[in-house]
Short mmCIF file of C-alpha atoms in Angstrom, two decimals:
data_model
loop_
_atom_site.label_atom_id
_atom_site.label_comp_id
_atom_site.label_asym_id
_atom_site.label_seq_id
_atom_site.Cartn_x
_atom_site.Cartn_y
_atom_site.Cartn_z
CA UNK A 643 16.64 16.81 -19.28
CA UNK A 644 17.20 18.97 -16.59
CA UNK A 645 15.38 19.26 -12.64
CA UNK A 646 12.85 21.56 -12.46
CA UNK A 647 13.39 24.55 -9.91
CA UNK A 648 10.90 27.14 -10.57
CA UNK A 649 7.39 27.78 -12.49
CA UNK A 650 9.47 28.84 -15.59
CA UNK A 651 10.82 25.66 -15.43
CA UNK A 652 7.63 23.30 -15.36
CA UNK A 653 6.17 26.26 -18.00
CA UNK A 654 8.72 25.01 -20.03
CA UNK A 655 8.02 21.40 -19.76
CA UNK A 656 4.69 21.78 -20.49
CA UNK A 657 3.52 20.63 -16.79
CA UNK A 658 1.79 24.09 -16.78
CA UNK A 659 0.88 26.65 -18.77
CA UNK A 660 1.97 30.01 -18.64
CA UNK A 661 -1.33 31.81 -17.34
CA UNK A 662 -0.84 28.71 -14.44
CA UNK A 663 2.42 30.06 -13.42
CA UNK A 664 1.37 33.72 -13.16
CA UNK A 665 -1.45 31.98 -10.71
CA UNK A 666 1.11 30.28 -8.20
CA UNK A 667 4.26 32.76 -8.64
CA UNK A 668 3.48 33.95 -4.69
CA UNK A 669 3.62 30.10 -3.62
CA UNK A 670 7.13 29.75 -5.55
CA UNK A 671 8.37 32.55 -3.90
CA UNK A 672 7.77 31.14 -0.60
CA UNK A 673 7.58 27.06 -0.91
CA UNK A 674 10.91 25.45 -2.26
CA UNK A 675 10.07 23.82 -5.95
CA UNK A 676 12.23 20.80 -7.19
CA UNK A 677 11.08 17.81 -9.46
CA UNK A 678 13.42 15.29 -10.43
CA UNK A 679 14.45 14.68 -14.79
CA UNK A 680 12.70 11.34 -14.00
CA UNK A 681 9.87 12.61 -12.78
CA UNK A 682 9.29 15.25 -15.51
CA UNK A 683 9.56 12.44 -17.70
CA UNK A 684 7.07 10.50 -15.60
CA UNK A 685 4.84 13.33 -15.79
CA UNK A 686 5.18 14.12 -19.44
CA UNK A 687 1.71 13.44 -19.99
CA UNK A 688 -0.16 14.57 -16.98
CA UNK A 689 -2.65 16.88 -16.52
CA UNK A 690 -3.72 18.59 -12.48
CA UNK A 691 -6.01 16.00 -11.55
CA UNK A 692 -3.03 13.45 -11.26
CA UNK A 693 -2.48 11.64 -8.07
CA UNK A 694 1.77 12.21 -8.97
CA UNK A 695 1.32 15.85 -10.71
CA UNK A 696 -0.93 16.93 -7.42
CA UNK A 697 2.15 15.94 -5.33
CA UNK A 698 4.51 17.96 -6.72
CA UNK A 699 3.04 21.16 -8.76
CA UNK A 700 2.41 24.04 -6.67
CA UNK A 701 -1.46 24.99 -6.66
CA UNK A 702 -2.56 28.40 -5.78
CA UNK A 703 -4.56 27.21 -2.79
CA UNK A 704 -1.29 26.81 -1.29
CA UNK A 705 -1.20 30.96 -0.85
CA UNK A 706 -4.27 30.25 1.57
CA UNK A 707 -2.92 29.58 5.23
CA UNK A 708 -5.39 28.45 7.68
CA UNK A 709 -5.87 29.56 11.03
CA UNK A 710 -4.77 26.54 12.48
CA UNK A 711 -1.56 25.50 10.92
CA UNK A 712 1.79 26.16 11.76
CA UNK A 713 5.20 26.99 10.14
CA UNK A 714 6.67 24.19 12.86
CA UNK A 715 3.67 21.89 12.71
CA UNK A 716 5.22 18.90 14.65
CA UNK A 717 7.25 21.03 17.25
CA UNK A 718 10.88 19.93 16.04
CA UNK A 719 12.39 23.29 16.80
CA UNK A 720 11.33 22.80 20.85
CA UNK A 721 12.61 19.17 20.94
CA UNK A 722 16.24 20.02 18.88
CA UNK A 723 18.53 20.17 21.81
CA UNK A 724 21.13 20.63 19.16
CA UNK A 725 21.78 21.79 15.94
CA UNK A 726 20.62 18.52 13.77
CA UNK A 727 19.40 17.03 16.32
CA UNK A 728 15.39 16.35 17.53
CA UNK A 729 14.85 14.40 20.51
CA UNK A 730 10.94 13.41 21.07
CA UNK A 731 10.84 10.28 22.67
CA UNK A 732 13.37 8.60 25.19
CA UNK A 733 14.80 5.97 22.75
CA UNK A 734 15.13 7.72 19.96
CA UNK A 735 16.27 10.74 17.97
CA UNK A 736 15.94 12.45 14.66
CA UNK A 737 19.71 13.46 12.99
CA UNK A 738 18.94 15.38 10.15
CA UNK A 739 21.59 16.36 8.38
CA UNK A 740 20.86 18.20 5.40
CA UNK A 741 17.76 20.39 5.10
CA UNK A 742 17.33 20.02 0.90
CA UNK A 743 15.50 17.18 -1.05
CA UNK A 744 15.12 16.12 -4.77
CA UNK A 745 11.54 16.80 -4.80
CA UNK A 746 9.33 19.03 -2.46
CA UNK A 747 6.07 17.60 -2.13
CA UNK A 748 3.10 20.18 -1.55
CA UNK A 749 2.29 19.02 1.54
CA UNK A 750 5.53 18.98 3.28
CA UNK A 751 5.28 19.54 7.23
CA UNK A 752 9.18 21.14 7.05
CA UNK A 753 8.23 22.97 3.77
CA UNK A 754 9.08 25.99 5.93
CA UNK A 755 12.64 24.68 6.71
CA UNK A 756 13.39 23.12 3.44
CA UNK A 757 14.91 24.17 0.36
CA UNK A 758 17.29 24.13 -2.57
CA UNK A 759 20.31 24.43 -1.39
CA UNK A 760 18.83 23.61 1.66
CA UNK A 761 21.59 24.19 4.55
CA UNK A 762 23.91 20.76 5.33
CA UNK A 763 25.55 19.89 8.46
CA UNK A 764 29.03 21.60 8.91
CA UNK A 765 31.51 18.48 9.83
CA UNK A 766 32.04 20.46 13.21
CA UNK A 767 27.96 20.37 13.19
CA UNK A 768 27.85 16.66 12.22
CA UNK A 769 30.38 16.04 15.34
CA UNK A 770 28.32 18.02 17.98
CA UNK A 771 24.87 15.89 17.02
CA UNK A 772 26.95 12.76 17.05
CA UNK A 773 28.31 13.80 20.39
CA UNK A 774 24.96 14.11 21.68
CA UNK A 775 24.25 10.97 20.84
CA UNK A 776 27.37 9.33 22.01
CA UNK A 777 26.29 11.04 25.63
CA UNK A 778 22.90 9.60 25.48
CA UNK A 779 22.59 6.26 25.82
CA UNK A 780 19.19 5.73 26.19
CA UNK A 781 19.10 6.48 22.66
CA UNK A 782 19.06 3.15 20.72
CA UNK A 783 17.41 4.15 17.29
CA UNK A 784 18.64 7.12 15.31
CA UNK A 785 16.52 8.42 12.52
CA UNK A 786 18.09 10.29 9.56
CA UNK A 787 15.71 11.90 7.79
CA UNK A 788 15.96 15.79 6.77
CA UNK A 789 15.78 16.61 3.96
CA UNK A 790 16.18 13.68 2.12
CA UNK A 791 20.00 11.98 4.01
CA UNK A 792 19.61 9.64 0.50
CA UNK A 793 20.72 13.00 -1.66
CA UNK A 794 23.96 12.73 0.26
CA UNK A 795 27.14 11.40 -1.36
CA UNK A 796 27.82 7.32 -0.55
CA UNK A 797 30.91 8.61 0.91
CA UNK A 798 29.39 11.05 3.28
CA UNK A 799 26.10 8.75 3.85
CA UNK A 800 28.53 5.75 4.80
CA UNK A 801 30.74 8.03 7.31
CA UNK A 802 27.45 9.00 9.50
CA UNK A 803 26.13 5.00 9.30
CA UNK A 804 29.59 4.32 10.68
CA UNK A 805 30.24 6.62 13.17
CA UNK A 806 26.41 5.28 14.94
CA UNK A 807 27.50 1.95 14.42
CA UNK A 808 30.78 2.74 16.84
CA UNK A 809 27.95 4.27 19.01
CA UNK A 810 28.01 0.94 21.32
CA UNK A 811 24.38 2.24 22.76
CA UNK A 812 22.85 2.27 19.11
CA UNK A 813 21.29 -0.33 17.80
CA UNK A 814 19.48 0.72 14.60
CA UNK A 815 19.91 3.75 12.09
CA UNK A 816 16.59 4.24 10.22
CA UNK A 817 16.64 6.26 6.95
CA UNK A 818 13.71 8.01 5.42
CA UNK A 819 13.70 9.10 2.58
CA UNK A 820 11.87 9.89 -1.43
CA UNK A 821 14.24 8.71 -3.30
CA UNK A 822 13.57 5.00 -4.66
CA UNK A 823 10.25 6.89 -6.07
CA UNK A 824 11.56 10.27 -6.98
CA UNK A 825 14.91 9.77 -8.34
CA UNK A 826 15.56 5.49 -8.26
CA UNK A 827 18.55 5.99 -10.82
CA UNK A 828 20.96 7.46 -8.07
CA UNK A 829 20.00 3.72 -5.57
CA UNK A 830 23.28 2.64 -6.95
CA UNK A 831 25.10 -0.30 -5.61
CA UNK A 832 27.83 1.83 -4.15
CA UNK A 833 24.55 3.89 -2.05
CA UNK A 834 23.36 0.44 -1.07
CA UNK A 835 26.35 -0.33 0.48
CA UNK A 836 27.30 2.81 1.87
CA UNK A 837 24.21 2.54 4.36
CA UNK A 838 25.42 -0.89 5.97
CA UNK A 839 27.96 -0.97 8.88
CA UNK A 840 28.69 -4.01 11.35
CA UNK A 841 27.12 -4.25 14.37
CA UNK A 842 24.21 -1.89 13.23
CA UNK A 843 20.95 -2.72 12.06
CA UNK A 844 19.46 -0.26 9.00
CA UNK A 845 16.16 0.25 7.99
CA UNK A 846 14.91 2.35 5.70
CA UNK A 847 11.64 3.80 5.45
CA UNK A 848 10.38 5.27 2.12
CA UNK A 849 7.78 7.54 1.52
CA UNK A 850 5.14 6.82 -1.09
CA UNK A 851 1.46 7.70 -1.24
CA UNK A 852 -0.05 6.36 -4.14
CA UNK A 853 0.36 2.72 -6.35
CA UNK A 854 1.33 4.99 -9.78
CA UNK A 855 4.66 6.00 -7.92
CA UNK A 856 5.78 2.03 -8.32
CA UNK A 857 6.82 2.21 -11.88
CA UNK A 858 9.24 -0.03 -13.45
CA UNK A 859 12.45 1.78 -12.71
CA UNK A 860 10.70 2.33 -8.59
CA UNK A 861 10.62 -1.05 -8.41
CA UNK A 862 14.05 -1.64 -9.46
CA UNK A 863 15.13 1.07 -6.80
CA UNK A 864 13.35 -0.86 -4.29
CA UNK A 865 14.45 -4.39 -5.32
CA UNK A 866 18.63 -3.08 -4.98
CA UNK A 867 17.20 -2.24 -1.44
CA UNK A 868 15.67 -5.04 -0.28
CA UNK A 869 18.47 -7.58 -2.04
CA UNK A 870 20.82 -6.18 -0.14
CA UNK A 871 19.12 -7.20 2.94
CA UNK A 872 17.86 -4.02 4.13
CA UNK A 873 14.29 -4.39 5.56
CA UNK A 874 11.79 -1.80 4.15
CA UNK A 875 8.74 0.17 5.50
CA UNK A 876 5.98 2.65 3.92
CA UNK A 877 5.26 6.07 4.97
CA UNK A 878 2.31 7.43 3.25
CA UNK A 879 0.32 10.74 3.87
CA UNK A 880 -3.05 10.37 3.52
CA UNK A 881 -4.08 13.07 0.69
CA UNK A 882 -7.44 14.25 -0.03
CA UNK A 883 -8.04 13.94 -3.78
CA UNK A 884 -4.66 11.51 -4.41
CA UNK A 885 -5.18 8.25 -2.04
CA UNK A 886 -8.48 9.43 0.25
CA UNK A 887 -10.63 6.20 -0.87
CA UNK A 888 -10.28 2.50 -0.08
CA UNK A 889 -9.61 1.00 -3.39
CA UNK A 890 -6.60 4.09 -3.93
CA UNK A 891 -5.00 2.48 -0.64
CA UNK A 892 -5.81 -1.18 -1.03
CA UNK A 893 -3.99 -0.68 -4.55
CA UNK A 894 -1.41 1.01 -2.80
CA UNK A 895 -0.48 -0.97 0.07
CA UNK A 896 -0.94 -4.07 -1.84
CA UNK A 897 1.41 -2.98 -4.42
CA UNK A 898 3.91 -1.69 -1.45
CA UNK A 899 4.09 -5.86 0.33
CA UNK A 900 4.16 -7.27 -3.34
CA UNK A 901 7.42 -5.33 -3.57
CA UNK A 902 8.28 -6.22 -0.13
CA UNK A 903 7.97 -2.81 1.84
CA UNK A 904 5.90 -3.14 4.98
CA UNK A 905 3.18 -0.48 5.38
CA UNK A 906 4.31 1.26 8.56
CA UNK A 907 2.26 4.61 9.21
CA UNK A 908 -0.74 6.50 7.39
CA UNK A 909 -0.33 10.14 8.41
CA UNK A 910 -2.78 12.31 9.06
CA UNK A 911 -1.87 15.15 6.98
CA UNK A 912 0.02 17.87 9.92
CA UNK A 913 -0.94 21.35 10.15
CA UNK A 914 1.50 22.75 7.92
CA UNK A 915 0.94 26.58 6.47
CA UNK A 916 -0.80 26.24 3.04
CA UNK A 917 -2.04 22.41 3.03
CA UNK A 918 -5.74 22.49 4.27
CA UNK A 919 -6.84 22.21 0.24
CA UNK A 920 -5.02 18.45 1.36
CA UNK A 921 -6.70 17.13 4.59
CA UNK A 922 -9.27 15.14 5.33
CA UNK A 923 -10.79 15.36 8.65
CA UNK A 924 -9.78 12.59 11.14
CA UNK A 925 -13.45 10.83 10.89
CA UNK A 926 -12.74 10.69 7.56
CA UNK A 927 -9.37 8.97 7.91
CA UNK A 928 -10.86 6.66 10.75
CA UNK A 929 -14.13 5.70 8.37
CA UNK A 930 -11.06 4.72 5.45
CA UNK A 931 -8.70 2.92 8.27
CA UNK A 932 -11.57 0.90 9.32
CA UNK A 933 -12.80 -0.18 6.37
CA UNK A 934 -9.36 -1.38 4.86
CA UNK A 935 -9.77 -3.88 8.03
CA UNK A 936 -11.73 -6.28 5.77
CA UNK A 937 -10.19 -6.02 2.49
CA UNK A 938 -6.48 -6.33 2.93
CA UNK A 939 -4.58 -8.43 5.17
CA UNK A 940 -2.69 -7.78 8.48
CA UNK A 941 0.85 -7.42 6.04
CA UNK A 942 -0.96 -4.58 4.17
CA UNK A 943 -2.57 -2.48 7.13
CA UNK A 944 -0.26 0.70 8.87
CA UNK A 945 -0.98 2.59 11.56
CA UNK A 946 -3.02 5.35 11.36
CA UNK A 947 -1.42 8.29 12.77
CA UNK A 948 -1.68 11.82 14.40
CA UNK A 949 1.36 13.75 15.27
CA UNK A 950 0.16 16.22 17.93
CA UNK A 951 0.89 19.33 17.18
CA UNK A 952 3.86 21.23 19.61
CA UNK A 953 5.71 18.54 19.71
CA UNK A 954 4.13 15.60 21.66
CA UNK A 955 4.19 12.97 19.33
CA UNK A 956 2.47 10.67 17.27
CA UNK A 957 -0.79 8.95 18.94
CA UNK A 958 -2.51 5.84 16.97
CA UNK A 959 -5.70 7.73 15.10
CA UNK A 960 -7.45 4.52 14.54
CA UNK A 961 -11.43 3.96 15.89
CA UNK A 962 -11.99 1.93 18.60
CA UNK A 963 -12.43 -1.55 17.99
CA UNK A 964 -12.28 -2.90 21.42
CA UNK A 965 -14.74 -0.65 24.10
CA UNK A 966 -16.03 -0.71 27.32
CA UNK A 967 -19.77 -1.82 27.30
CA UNK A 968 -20.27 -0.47 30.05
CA UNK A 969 -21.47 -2.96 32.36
CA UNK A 970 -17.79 -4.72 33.10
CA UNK A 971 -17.20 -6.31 30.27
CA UNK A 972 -16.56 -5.08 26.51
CA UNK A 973 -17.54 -4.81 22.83
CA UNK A 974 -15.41 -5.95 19.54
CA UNK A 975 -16.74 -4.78 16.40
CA UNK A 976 -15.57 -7.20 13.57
CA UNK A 977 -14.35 -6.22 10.10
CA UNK A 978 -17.77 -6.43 8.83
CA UNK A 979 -19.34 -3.93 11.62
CA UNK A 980 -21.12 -6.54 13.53
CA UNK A 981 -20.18 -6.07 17.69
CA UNK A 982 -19.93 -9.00 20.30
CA UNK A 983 -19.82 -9.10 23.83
CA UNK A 984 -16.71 -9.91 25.34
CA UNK A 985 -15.81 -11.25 29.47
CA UNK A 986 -11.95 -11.58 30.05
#
């Protein structure tokens, strides 16, 4: 079986029909469409309402662009001092250094900027954004993210891990990436072991939103990851109509510790041209967060999170728990909404 690349494609797997493609040829000509053999296979069977099939079949409410969102949505262009480069906070950078990815979910905040065939690096390129981070040496994490870095080659994957671990200033290279749940065949051993280099600590944080993404051969993906010593975190978007309820993300982030990947960040979906159909508002993201508080433990909760649009940042979305009461002192809700006075 072969990727899928374009609505005659999923016509032709029977993921849509062909009065379905007519309605979403103007979002294929302008949003990037990839899905991987194994997840056409994974799919076989699905029908719209899926939390996988929403992820990954264009809908025609993605021709609708709202007033509000943006074809940069988290302001990387403003903070990419070079080519490949994004530096947002003083610590840390983004090296992205290919633009393409195995799968292009709807709700992509580069969907603008990614692509098949999705421009890589130039080694002269890959030299000037390891430069810059050879000058900066406040910069002790490095982020390689895209794109999807895990669609390089081991060989190529294995030369950028090594060249930040000669980077005496770096301590740890973080990869993010879609792979262990879009395409877990190609976590080889040789991948594994291209993303390890002395001296240099690598993390890797993988993106999944919702429990039916850990399938048998996910979970092997995973496992090759985590036996080889590399820790693991979860990035998950929270998607209005996949994982917008409590028992969709207690499944989830349950089923991410059970296979040993720390939930690290729910997302607030960013303003990205074409997703509103996706977003919750924040109060309904805060109303979720809070009342996961009770039901899973502290292993199982992320962050909440906002990136502010422009390029500012992520801030913690979360409600307050702790707040002034006004008269010096302050008030701690509990898990099961019940407040106390606090003095301290």
């Amino acid at each position: 079986m072969k990727a899928a690349h374009s609505v005659t494609d999923l016509v032709a797997a029977g993921l849509m029909t062909p009065a379905a493609g007519e309605a979403v040829a103007a979002v294929a000509d302008r949003y990037a469409i990839a899905l991987t053999p194994y997840l056409l296979e994974t799919l076989a069977d699905a029908a719209p309402g899926d939390p996988l099939y929403a992820q990954y079949v264009p809908s025609p409410e993605e021709a609708y662009t709202a007033p509000e969102e943006r074809e940069d949505p988290i302001g990387d262009v403003v903070r990419s001092p070079v080519k490949g480069i994004v530096h947002r906070y003083p610590d840390r950078v983004l090296l992205k250094p290919l633009h393409a990815c195995a799968v292009y979910c709807r709700f992509c905040f580069r969907r603008e900027m990614v692509g098949p065939g999705g421009e890589a690096l130039s080694p002269e390129e890959l030299d000037a954004a390891l430069a810059y981070v050879r000058a900066h040496p406040e910069v002790w994490e490095v982020v390689v993210t895209g794109g999807d870095p895990l669609l390089l080659s081991p060989r190529r994957l294995s030369h950028i891990v090594r060249s930040l671990s000669d980077i005496p200033h770096v301590g740890v290279v973080r990869l993010h990436t879609r792979i262990p749940v879009a395409d877990p065949a190609r976590v080889t051993a040789e991948l594994v072991e291209a993303l390890k280099a002395p001296e240099l600590a690598t993390w890797m944080a993988v993106h999944i939103n919702h429990a039916d993404e850990l399938t048998e051969p996910a979970r092997g993906a995973i496992a090759r990851l985590a036996d080889a010593g590399i820790p693991l975190l979860g990035q998950t978007v929270l998607l209005k109509g996949i994982n917008d309820d409590a028992a969709a993300l207690e499944a989830l982030f349950r089923g991410l510790v059970r296979n040993r990947i720390k939930p690290y960040y729910l997302h607030h979906p960013d303003l990205a041209a074409g997703t509103s159909h996706f977003r919750p508002t924040l109060a309904e993201g805060q109303a979720l967060v809070k009342g996961l508080r009770g039901r899973v433990s502290g292993l199982c909760q992320p962050t909440y999170v906002l990136d502010i649009p422009g390029g500012h940042g992520k801030a913690p979305a979360a409600p307050g728990w702790v707040r002034p009461d006004g008269e010096g002192g302050y008030v701690a809700e509990d898990f099961t909404g019940a407040t106390h006075r606090y003095r301290g």
